[in-house]
PDB file of C-alpha atoms in Angstrom:
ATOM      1  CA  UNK A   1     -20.566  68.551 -49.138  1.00  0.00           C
ATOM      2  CA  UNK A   2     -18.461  68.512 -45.829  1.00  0.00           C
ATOM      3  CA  UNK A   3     -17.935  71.928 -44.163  1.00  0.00           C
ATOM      4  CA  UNK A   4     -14.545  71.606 -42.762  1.00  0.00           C
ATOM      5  CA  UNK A   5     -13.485  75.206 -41.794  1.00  0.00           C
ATOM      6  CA  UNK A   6     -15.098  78.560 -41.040  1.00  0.00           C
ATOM      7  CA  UNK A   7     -13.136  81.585 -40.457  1.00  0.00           C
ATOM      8  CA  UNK A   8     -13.900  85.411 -41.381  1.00  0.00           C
ATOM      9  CA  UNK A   9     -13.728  85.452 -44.602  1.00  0.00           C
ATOM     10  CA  UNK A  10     -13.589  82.290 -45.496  1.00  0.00           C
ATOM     11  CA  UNK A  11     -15.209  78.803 -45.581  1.00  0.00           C
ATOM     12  CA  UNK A  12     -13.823  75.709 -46.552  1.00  0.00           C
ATOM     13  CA  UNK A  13     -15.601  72.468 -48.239  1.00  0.00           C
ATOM     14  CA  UNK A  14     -14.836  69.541 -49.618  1.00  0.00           C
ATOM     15  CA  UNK A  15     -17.667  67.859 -52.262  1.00  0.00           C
ATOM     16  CA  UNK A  16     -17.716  64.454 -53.220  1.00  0.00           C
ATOM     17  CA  UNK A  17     -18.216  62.394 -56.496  1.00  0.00           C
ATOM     18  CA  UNK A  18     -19.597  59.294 -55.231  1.00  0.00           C
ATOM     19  CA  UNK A  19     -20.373  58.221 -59.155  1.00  0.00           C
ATOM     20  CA  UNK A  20     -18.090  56.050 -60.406  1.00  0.00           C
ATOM     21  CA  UNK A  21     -18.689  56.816 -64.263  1.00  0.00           C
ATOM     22  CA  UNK A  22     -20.398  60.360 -64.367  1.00  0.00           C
ATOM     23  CA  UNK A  23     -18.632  63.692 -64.010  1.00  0.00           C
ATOM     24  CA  UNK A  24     -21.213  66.295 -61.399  1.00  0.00           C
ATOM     25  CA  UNK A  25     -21.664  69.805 -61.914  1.00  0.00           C
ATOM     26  CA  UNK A  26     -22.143  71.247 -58.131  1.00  0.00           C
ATOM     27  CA  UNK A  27     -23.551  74.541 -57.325  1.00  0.00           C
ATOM     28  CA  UNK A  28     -21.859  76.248 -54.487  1.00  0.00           C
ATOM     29  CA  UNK A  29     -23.738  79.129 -53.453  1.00  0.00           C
ATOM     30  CA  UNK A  30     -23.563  81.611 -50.958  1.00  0.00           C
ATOM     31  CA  UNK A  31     -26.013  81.664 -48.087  1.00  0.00           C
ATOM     32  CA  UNK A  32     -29.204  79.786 -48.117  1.00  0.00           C
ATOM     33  CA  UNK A  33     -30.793  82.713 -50.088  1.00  0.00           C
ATOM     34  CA  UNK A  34     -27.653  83.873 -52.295  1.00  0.00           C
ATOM     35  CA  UNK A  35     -27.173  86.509 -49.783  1.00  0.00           C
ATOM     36  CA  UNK A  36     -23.311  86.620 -48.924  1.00  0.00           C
ATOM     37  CA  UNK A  37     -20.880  86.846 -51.938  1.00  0.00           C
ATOM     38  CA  UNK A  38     -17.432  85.544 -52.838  1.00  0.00           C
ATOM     39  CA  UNK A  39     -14.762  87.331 -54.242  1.00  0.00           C
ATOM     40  CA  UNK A  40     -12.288  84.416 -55.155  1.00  0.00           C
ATOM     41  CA  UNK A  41     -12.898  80.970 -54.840  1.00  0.00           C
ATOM     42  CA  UNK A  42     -10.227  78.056 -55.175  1.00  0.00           C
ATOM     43  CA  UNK A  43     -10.826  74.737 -56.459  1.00  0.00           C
ATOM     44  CA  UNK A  44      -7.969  72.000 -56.177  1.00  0.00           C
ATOM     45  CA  UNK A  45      -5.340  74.369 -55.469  1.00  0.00           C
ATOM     46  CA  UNK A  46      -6.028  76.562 -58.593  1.00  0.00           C
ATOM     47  CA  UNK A  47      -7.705  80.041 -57.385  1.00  0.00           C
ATOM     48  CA  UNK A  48     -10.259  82.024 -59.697  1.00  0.00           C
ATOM     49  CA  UNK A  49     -11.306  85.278 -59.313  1.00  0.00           C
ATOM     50  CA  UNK A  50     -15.116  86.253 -60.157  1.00  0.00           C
ATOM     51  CA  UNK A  51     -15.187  90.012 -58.299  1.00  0.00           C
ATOM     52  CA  UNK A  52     -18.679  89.695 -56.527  1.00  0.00           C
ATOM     53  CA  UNK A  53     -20.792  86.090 -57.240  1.00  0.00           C
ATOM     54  CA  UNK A  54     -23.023  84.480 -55.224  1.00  0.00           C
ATOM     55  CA  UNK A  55     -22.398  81.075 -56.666  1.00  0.00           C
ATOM     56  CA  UNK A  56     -20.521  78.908 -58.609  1.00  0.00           C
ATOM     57  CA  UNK A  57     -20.553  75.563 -60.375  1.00  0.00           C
ATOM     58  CA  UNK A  58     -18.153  73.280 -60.045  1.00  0.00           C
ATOM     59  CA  UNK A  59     -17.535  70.130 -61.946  1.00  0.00           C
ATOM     60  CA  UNK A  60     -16.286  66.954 -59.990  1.00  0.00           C
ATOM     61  CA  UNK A  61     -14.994  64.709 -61.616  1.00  0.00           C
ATOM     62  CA  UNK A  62     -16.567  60.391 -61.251  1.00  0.00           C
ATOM     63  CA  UNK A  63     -15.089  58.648 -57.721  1.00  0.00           C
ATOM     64  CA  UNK A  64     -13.701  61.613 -56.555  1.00  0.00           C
ATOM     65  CA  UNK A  65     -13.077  64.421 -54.109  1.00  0.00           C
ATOM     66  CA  UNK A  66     -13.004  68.163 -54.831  1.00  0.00           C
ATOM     67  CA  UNK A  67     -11.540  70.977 -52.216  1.00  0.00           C
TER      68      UNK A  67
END
């Protein structure tokens, strides 16, 4: 994962695929301990809302790039 922004309220990553035939399942989480929370979270442009979570899995799909 590449950090590329950090604001209040707001982080911004990018995760990579590097697999050329396998889809990933990535866990984002929150703090090194779950301990901060996200109350939307927006994956290739598309935005879902999950109230309070401290993670979420994402699924990348082979050679490629997720923001």
């Amino acid at each position: 994962a590449l950090v590329e922004k950090i604001a209040p309220g707001s982080v911004a990553v990018t995760l990579v695929n590097t697999s050329p035939i396998n889809t990933r399942t990535v866990t984002v989480q929150m703090g090194a301990y779950a301990e901060h929370h996200a109350t939307s979270v927006t994956v290739g442009g598309r935005t879902f809302l999950h109230g309070f979570t401290a993670s979420i899995a994402v699924l990348v799909a082979p050679a490629s790039t997720t923001s």
